[in-house]
mmCIF file of C-alpha atoms and ligand atoms in Angstrom:
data_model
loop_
_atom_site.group_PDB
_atom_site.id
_atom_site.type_symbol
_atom_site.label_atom_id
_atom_site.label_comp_id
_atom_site.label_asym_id
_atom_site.label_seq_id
_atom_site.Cartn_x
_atom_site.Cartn_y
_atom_site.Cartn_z
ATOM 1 C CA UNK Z 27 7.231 110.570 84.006
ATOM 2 C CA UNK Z 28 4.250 109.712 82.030
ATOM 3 C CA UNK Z 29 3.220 106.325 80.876
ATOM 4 C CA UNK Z 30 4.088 104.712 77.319
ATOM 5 C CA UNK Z 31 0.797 104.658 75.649
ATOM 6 C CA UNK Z 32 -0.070 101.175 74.214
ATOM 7 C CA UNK Z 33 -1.843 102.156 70.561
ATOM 8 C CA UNK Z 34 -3.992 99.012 69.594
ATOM 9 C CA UNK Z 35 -4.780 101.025 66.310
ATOM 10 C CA UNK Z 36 -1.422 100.744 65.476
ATOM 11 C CA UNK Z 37 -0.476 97.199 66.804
ATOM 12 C CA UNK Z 38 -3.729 95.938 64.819
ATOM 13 C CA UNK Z 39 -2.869 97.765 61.856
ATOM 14 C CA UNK Z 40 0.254 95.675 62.033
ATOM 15 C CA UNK Z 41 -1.074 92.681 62.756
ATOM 16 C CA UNK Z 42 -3.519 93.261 59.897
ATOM 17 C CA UNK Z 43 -0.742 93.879 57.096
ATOM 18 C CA UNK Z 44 0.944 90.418 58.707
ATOM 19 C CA UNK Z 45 -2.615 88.476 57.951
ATOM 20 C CA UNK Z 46 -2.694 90.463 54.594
ATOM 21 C CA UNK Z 47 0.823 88.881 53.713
ATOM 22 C CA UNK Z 48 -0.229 85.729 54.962
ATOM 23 C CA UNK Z 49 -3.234 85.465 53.249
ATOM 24 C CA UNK Z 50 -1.572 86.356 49.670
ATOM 25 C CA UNK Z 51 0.815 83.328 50.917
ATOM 26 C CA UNK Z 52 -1.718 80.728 51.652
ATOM 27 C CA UNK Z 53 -3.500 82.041 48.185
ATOM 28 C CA UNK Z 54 -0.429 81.235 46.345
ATOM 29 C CA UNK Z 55 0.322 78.385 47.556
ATOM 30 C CA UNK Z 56 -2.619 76.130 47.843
ATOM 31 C CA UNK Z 57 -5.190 78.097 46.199
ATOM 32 C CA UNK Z 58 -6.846 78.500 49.564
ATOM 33 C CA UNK Z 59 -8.582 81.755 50.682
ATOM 34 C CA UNK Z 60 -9.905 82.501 54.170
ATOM 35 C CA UNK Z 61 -14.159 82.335 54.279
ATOM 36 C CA UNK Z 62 -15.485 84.202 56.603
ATOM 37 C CA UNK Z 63 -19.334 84.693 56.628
ATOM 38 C CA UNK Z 64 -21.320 86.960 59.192
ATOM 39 C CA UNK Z 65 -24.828 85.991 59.807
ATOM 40 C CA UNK Z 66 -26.911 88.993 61.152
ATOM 41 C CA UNK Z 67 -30.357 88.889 62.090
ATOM 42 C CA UNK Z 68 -32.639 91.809 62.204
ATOM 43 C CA UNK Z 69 -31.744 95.773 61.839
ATOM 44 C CA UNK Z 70 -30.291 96.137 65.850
ATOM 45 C CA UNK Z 71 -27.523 99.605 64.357
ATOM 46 C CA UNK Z 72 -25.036 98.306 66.881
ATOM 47 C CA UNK Z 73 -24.989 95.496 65.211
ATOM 48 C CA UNK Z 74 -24.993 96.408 62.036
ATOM 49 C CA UNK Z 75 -21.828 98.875 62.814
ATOM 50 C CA UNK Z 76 -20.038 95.946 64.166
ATOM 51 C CA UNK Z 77 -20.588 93.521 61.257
ATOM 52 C CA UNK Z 78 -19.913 95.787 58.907
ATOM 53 C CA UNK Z 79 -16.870 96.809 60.331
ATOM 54 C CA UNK Z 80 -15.895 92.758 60.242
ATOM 55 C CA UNK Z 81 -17.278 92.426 56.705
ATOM 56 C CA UNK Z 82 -14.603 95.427 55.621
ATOM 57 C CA UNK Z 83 -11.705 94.591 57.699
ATOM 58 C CA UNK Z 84 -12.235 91.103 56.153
ATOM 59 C CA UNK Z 85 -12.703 92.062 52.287
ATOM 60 C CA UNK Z 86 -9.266 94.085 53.078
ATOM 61 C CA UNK Z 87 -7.353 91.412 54.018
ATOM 62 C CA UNK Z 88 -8.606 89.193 50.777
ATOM 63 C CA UNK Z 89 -10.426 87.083 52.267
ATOM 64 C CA UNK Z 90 -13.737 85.947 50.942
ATOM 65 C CA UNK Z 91 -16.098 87.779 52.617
ATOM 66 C CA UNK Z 92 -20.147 87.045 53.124
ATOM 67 C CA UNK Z 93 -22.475 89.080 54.685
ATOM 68 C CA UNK Z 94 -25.893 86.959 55.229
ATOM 69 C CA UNK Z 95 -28.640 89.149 56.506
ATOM 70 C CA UNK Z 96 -31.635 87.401 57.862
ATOM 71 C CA UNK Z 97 -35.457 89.369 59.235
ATOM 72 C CA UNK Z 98 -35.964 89.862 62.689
ATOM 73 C CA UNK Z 99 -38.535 87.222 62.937
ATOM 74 C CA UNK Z 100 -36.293 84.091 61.253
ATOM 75 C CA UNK Z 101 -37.355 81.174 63.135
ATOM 76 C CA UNK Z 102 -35.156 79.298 65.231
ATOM 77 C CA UNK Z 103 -34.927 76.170 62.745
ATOM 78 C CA UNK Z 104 -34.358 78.289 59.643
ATOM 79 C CA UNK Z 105 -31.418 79.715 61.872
ATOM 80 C CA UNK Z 106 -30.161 76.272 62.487
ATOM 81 C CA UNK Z 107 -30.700 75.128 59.023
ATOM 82 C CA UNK Z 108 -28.296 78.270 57.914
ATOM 83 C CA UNK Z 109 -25.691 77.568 60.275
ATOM 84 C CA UNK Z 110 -25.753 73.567 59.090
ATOM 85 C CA UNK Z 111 -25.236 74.816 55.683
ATOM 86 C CA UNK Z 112 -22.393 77.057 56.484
ATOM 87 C CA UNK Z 113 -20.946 74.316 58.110
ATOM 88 C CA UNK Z 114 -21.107 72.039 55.878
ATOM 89 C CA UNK Z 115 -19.518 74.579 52.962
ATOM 90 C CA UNK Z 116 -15.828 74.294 52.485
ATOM 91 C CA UNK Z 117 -15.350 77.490 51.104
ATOM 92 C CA UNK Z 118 -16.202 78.918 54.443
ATOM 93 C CA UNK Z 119 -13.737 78.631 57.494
ATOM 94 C CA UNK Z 120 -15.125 80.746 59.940
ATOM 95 C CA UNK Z 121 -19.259 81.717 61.006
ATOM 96 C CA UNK Z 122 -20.267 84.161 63.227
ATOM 97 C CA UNK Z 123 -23.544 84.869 64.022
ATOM 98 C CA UNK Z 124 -24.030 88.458 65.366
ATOM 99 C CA UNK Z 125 -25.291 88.846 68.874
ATOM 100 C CA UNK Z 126 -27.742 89.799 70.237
ATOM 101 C CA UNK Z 127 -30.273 87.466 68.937
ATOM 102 C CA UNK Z 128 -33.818 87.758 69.090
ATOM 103 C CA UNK Z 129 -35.715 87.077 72.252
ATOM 104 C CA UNK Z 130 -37.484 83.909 70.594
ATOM 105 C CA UNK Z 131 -34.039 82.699 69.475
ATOM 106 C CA UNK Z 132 -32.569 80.406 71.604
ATOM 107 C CA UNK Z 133 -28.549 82.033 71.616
ATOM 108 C CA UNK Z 134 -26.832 79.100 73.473
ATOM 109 C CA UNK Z 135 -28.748 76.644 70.895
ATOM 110 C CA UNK Z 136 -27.284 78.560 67.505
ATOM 111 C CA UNK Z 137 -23.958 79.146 68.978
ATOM 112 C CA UNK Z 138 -23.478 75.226 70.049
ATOM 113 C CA UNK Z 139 -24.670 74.376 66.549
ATOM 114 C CA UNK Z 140 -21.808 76.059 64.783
ATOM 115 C CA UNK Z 141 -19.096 73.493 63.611
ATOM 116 C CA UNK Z 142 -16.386 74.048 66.439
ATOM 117 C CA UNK Z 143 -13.517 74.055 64.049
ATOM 118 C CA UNK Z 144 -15.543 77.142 62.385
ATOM 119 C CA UNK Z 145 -15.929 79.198 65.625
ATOM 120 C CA UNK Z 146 -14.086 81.613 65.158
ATOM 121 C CA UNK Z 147 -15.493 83.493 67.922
ATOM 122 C CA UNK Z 148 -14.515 80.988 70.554
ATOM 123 C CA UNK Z 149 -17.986 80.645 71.873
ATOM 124 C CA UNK Z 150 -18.545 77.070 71.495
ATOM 125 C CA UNK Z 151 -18.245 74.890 74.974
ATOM 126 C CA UNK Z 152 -15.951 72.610 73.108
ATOM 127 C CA UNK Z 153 -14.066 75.552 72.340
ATOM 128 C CA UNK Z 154 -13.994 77.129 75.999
ATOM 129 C CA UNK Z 155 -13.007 73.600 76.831
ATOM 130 C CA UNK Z 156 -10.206 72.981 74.917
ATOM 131 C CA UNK Z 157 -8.579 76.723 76.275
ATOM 132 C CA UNK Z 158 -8.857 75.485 79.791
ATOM 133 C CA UNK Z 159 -7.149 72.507 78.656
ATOM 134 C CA UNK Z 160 -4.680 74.128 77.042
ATOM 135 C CA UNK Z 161 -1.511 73.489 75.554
ATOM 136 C CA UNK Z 162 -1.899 71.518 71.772
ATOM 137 C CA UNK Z 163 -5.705 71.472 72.386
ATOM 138 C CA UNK Z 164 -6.036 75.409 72.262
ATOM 139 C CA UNK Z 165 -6.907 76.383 68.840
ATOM 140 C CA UNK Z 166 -9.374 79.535 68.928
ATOM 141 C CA UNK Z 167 -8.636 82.293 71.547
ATOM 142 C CA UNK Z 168 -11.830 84.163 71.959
ATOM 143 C CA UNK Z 169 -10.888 87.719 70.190
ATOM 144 C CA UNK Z 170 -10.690 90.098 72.815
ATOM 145 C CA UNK Z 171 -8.616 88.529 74.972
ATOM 146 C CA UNK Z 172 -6.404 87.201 72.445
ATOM 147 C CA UNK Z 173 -6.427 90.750 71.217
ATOM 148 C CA UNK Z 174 -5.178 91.864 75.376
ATOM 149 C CA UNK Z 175 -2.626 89.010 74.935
ATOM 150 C CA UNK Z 176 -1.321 90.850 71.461
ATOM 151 C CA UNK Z 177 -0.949 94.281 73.155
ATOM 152 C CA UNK Z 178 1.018 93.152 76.164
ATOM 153 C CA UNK Z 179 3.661 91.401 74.387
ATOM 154 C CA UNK Z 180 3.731 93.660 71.349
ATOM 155 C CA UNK Z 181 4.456 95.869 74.242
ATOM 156 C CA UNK Z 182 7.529 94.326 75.375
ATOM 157 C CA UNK Z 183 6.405 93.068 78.662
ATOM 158 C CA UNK Z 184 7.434 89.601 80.410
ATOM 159 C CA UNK Z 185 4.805 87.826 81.044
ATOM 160 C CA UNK Z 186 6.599 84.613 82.290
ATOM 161 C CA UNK Z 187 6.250 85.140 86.093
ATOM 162 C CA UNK Z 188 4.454 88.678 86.542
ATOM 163 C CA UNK Z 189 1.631 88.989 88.329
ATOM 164 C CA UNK Z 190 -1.215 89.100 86.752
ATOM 165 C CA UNK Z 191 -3.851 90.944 88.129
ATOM 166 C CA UNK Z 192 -7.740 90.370 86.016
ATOM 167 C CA UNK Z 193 -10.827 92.795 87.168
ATOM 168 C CA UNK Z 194 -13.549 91.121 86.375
ATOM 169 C CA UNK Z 195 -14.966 87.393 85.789
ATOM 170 C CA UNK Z 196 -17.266 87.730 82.899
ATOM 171 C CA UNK Z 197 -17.012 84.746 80.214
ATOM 172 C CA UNK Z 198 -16.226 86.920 77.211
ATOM 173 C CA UNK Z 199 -13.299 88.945 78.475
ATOM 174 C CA UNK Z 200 -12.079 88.035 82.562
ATOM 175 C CA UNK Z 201 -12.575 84.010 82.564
ATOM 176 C CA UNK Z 202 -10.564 83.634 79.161
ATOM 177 C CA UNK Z 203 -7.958 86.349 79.316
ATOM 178 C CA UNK Z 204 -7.097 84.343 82.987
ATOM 179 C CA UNK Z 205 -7.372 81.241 81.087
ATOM 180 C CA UNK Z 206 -4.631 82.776 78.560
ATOM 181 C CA UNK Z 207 -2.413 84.408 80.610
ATOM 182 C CA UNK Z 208 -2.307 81.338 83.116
ATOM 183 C CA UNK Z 209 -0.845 79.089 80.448
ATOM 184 C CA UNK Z 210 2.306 77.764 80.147
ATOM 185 C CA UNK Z 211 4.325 78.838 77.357
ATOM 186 C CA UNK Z 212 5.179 81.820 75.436
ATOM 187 C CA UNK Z 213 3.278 85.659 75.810
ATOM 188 C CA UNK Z 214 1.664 83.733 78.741
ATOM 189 C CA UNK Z 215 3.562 81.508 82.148
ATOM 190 C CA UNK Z 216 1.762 84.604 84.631
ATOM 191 C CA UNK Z 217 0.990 84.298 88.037
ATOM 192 C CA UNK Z 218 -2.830 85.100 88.099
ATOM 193 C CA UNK Z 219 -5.397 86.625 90.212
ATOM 194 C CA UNK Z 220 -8.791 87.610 88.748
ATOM 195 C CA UNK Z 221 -10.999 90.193 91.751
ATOM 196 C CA UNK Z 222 -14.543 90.620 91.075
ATOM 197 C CA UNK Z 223 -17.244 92.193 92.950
ATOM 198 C CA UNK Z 224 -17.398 89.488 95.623
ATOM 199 C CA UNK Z 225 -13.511 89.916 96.478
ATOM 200 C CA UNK Z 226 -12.811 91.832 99.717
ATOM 201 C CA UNK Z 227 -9.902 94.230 98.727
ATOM 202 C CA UNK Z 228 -9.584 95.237 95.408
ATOM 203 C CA UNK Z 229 -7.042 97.894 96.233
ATOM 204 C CA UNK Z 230 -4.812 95.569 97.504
ATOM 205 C CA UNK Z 231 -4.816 93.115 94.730
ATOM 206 C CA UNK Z 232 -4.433 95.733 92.043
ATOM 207 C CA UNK Z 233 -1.325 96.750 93.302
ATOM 208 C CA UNK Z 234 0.305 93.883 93.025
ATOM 209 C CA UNK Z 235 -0.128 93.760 89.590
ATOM 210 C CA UNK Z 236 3.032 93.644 87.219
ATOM 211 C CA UNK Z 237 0.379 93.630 84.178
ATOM 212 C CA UNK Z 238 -3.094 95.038 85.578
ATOM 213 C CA UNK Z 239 -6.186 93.937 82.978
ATOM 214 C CA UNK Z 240 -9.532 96.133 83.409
ATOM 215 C CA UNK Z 241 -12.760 94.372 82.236
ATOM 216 C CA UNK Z 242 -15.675 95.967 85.216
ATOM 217 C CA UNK Z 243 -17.835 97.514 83.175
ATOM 218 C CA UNK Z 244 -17.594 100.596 85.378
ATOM 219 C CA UNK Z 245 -16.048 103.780 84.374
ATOM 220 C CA UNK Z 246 -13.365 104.970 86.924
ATOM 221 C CA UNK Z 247 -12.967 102.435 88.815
ATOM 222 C CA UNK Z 248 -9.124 101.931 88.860
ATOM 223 C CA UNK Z 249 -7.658 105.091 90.821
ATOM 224 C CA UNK Z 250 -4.307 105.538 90.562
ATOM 225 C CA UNK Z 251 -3.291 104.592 93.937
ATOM 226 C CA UNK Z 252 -4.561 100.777 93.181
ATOM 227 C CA UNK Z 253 -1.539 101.267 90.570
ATOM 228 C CA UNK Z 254 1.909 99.822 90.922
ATOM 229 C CA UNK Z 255 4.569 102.600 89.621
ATOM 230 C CA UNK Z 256 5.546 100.820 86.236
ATOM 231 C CA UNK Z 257 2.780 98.467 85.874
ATOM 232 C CA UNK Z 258 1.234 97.419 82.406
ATOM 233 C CA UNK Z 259 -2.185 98.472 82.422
ATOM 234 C CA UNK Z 260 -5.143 97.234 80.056
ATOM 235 C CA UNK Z 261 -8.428 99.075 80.262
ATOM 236 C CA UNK Z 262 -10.991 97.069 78.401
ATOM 237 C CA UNK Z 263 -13.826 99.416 79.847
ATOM 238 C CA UNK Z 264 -16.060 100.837 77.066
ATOM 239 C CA UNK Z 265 -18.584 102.616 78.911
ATOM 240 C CA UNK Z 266 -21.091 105.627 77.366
ATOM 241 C CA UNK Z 267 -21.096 108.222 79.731
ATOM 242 C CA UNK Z 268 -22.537 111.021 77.475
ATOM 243 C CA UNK Z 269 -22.572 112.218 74.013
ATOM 244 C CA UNK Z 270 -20.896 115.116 72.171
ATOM 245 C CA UNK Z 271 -20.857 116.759 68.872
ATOM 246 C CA UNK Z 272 -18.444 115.281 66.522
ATOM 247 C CA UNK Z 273 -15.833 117.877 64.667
ATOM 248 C CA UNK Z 274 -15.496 115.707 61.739
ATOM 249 C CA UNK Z 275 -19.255 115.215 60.730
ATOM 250 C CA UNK Z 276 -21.025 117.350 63.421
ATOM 251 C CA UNK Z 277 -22.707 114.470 64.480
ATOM 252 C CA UNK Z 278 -23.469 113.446 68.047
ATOM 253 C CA UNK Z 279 -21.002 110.758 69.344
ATOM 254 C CA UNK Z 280 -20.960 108.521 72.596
ATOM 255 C CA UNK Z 281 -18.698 109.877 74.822
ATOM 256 C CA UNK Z 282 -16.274 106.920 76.028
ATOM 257 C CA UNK Z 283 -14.646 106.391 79.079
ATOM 258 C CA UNK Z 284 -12.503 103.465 80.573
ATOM 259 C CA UNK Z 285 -12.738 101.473 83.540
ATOM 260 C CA UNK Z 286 -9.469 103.217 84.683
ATOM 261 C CA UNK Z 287 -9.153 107.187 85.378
ATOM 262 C CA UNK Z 288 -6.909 107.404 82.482
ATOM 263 C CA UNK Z 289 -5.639 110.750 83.197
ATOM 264 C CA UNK Z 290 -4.761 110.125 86.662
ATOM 265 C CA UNK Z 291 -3.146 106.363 85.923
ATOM 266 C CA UNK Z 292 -1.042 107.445 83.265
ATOM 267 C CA UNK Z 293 1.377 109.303 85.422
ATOM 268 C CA UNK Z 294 2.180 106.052 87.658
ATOM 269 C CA UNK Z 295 1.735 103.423 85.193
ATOM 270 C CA UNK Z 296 4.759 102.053 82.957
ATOM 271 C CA UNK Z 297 2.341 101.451 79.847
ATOM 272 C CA UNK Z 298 -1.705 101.992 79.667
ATOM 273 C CA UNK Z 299 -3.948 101.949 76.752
ATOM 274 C CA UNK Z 300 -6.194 104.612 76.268
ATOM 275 C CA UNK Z 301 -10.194 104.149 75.805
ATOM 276 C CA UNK Z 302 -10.639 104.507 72.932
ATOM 277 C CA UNK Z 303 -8.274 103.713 70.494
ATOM 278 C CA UNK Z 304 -6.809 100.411 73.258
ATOM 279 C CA UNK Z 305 -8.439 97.160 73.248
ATOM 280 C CA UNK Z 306 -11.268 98.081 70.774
ATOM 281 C CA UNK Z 307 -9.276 98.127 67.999
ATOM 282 C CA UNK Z 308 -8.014 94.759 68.793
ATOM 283 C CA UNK Z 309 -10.752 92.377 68.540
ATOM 284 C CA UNK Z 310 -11.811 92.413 64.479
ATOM 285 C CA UNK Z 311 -8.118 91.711 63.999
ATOM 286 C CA UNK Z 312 -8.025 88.634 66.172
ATOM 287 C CA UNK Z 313 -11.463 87.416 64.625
ATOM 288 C CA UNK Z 314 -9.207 88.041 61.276
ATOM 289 C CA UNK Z 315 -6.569 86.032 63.120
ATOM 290 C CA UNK Z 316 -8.742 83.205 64.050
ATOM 291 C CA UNK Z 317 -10.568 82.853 60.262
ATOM 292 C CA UNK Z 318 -6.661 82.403 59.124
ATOM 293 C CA UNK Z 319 -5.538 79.794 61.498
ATOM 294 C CA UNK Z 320 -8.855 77.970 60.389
ATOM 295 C CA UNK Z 321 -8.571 78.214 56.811
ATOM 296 C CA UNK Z 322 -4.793 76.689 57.648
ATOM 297 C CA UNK Z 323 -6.277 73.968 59.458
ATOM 298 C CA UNK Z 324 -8.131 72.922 56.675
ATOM 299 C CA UNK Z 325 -5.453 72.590 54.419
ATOM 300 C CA UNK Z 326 -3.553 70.178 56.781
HETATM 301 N N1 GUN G 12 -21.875 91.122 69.660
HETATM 302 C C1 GUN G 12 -21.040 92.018 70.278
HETATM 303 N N2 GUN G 12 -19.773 91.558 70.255
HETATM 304 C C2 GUN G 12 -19.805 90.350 69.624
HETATM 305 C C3 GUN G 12 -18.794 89.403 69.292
HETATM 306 O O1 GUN G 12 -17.611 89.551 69.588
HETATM 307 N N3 GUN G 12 -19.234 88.296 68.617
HETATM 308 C C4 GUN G 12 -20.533 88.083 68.294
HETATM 309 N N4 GUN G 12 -20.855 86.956 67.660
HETATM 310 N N5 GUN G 12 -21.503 88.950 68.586
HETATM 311 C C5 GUN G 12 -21.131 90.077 69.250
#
């Protein structure tokens, strides 16, 4: 039997129309709209795709929405003086500032300048610090993971006890989504083991796994035998392999491919999410996410 297959367009566009309702909510009743402003320096496309697609998602949901475009060659203090002022704006509840920066930018020294209670990323160390701690000190979850989180329990899966199995240790998607998943408490409570390319058998860890999480960085690597038969499996591989014309526009397109052999897993996993159309999806609605729970804090 073939796997369920986990859409995070449709579990995002549901957790999108919940923010939307919320939003209209908070609006009503104490006049206070969610700020969200996205700083991007220079002309890098990627990155202008990716804020854009923040700036939209954002305007959507009814949130006030700024877009702050800065030249390639900003200096370093100018950056810091726009992040102070954002910070120091209560109309504004969340900043991002678009990464990559420049190579004469300093990126640890603009991200550690943003107000932690504004980070909406979850790339702050007081922020990273207060998710190992845990418990009432976790506020932010950094968005992709906390967008993982959202598609294994929108799933249906028990977390409380599985195994946990995390490929990969980098500190936007393996460190934190172990963090999260190691917690105690609700959607979390899992038993976790995070390989990475030091650990000795892979295989063997993998198939363990009651909920298997994919973030390598290298297409394929999850064969089906390293599956469990019924296992929960999150690819968060987004890797370019080649590029095709598109039907819709007849434009050439990245080709995408997982870190899992998709075709293969799918008949021995219980649940998988495809690449793409999985975890992508996911992470612009948990940045939404994160910009609401802010804007709430302020009220308090
Ligand atoms: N560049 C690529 N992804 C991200 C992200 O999630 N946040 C920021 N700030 N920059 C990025």
């Amino acid at each position: 039997m073939g796997a369920r297959i986990i859409s995070g367009t449709e579990i995002a566009a549901q957790i999108r129309e919940e923010l939307k309702q919320e939003v209209a909510g908070m609006k009503d009743k104490s006049g206070v709209v969610p700020g969200l402003v996205t700083i991007l320096v220079g002309k890098n496309p990627a990155s202008i795709s990716y804020v854009t697609g923040k700036q939209k998602t954002a305007h959507e949901l009814g949130f006030l929405s700024l877009q702050d475009d800065q030249p390639e060659d900003i200096s370093e203090a100018d950056l810091l003086a726009l992040v102070d002022k954002y910070n120091r704006d209560p109309k504004i509840h969340g900043i991002l500032v678009q990464l990559p920066l420049p190579k004469h930018i300093n990126e640890k020294k603009i991200l550690t300048a943003i107000d932690p209670d504004k980070d909406v990323d979850c790339f702050h160390p007081v922020n990273v610090g207060r998710l190992v701690i845990g418990g009432e000190e976790a506020r932010f979850k950094p968005c992709t993971p906390a967008g993982i989180q959202e598609l294994i329990v929108r799933s249906g899966f028990e977390t409380s006890g599985a195994e946990v199995v995390v490929v990969g240790r980098s500190n936007i998607v393996g460190k934190p989504i172990a963090l999260i998943m190691m917690q105690k408490g609700k959607g979390a409570n899992s038993t976790v083991t995070v390989v990475h390319t030091g650990s000795k058998n892979m295989e063997a860890h993998c198939k363990r796994a009651d909920i298997l999480i994919v973030a390598a960085g290298v297409p394929g690597l999850v064969k089906p035998e390293w599956i469990k038969p019924g296992a929960c499996v999150i690819d968060v591989g987004v890797n370019r392999v080649g590029e095709k014309k598109s039907e819709k526009t007849g434009k050439m397109v990245p080709i995408l491919k997982g870190d899992v052999d998709f075709d293969a897993a799918k008949e021995i996993a219980g649940a998988i999410t495809p690449v793409p159309g999985g975890v992508g999806p996911m992470t612009i609605t948990m940045l939404m996410k994160n910009t609401v729970l802010s804007a709430k804090m302020s009220v308090k």
